[in-house]
Each structure stands twice: as structure tokens, then as C-alpha cells.
């Protein structure tokens, strides 16, 4: 699994380098000290830029946090391709659980959930982009399964990925129940049962044989 703090570097001039340095510093501090310890001064010192430079692009700590979350979201786990929908979903959820079981990353995810929005809606949009990116990049798993006739042709790919991902995020955010192998197996089984029960009529034709 790639390190959460080392996405592909931007190319471009000084502005791009400054943006890259500030976002990297903000993410590293967010991972280290959490949202409550993130300050403009600390980010400026870590990035080697003036505080005024940061304020011009990121007017508040919330905006910095949102930028850090987008940077974290830019790091993709490899999309599983095990040859079956059960195997792919199990591997995908195992990746998610491994990420959420890292205390530094969990701190960032909890920060994302706690962010208040501003009048422009940019923070809400950045937070949504973080979670949307995590879910949307995995929809190819469902598309392949439909092609193999393992799922109904009208299966909502995004909804199925949400169905296996959301319980893990909920348990991570609440911290009230374990996120272990039993949880992974049960979540995948329930999500697949729901997807396969969603459409059971003749309109599917040969796209799903209903016996799986």
C-alpha cells in the first residue's frame, strides 16, 4: 500500500511547488497532531513559506484541512482483480480496513467528518471529494462482475461500493465496534445479497442467471 503522504508530485512553476509543499506539510501535520493541532504558522514553517502566502490561497485552517484531505484522496490503493466479485469486494474492504486501522489516517478521516462548512460550500465539496474518490475509483469492480454475469445488469456500482465501505467508516468514526476479519466477511456477504436481490425479473434476460 503506498504511503498516504507521497502522491505523485505536481509539475509546473513556483506556484505549483508552493501548493505542493503547503499541502504536503498540512497533511503531515494533520496526520501527526490532528485537526486541533493544525495551525497556519506550523504549516508555513514546515513548508518553508510565509504565512501570508498560505492565507492568500487557504484563508482558514478548514480550507487547509480540506486541501490535505484531497491530497490524501489522490493516493489510490490498487483496484483488486481476483476474478470474482466476492474476492474483489473482500480485497477492497480489507484495504479500506487496513487504512482505517492506521491511527494517523483515522485521525484525518475523523477530521474530515468534523469539518464545518463555509459560506461558499468549498469545504463540504472537498470533504465529499475525499469520500467520493474513495468509492468511485472502485466501481470498475462492479462493472467487471456484471460482465461476468455475477450481478444484475442494472446493479448500481457506486451504491454497492458504498454498501461495503460505509460500515467500516462508521465503525472507525464511532470507535464502538471492532473492524476485523469477521466484520469484513459479513459486510461483503450482506452487500452482495442486497445487490443480487435488487432485481429478480425477466428484464435481466441473460445478464444474470439468478443462481449465484
Short mmCIF file of C-alpha atoms in Angstrom, two decimals, residues 69-138:
data_model
loop_
_atom_site.label_atom_id
_atom_site.label_comp_id
_atom_site.label_asym_id
_atom_site.label_seq_id
_atom_site.Cartn_x
_atom_site.Cartn_y
_atom_site.Cartn_z
CA UNK A 69 -7.78 15.53 2.57
CA UNK A 70 -7.85 15.91 -1.20
CA UNK A 71 -4.15 15.13 -1.26
CA UNK A 72 -4.74 12.00 0.78
CA UNK A 73 -7.59 11.00 -1.53
CA UNK A 74 -5.27 11.30 -4.53
CA UNK A 75 -3.35 8.23 -3.37
CA UNK A 76 -5.09 5.17 -4.80
CA UNK A 77 -4.94 1.66 -3.48
CA UNK A 78 -4.68 -0.82 -6.35
CA UNK A 79 -8.11 -1.90 -7.52
CA UNK A 80 -8.43 -5.65 -6.80
CA UNK A 81 -8.98 -8.04 -9.70
CA UNK A 82 -9.25 -11.51 -8.17
CA UNK A 83 -11.57 -12.95 -10.81
CA UNK A 84 -14.74 -12.92 -8.68
CA UNK A 85 -16.94 -10.23 -7.19
CA UNK A 86 -16.69 -11.81 -3.73
CA UNK A 87 -12.91 -11.83 -3.90
CA UNK A 88 -12.70 -8.28 -5.25
CA UNK A 89 -15.03 -6.81 -2.63
CA UNK A 90 -13.29 -8.71 0.15
CA UNK A 91 -9.89 -7.44 -1.02
CA UNK A 92 -11.18 -3.89 -1.40
CA UNK A 93 -12.73 -3.78 2.06
CA UNK A 94 -9.56 -5.31 3.51
CA UNK A 95 -7.62 -2.39 2.01
CA UNK A 96 -10.05 0.13 3.48
CA UNK A 97 -9.90 -1.50 6.90
CA UNK A 98 -6.10 -1.57 6.82
CA UNK A 99 -6.09 2.15 6.06
CA UNK A 100 -8.60 2.97 8.79
CA UNK A 101 -6.65 0.88 11.29
CA UNK A 102 -3.70 3.24 10.88
CA UNK A 103 -4.13 5.74 13.74
CA UNK A 104 -2.70 8.68 11.80
CA UNK A 105 -5.03 8.15 8.85
CA UNK A 106 -8.02 7.56 11.12
CA UNK A 107 -7.31 10.93 12.72
CA UNK A 108 -7.55 12.55 9.28
CA UNK A 109 -10.80 10.78 8.44
CA UNK A 110 -12.31 11.91 11.73
CA UNK A 111 -11.16 15.44 10.99
CA UNK A 112 -12.95 15.28 7.64
CA UNK A 113 -16.20 14.28 9.31
CA UNK A 114 -15.88 17.09 11.86
CA UNK A 115 -15.28 19.94 9.42
CA UNK A 116 -17.83 22.74 9.39
CA UNK A 117 -18.69 24.18 6.00
CA UNK A 118 -18.14 27.78 4.96
CA UNK A 119 -20.44 30.08 3.02
CA UNK A 120 -19.00 29.02 -0.34
CA UNK A 121 -19.52 25.32 0.22
CA UNK A 122 -15.87 24.60 -0.67
CA UNK A 123 -15.15 22.62 2.48
CA UNK A 124 -18.21 20.43 2.02
CA UNK A 125 -17.19 19.88 -1.58
CA UNK A 126 -13.64 18.92 -0.59
CA UNK A 127 -14.87 16.53 2.07
CA UNK A 128 -17.28 14.96 -0.41
CA UNK A 129 -14.48 14.70 -2.97
CA UNK A 130 -12.38 12.74 -0.48
CA UNK A 131 -15.05 10.10 0.14
CA UNK A 132 -16.38 10.16 -3.44
CA UNK A 133 -12.90 9.49 -4.75
CA UNK A 134 -12.50 6.52 -2.43
CA UNK A 135 -15.77 4.99 -3.64
CA UNK A 136 -15.88 5.97 -7.30
CA UNK A 137 -12.46 4.60 -8.23
CA UNK A 138 -13.63 1.11 -7.22
#
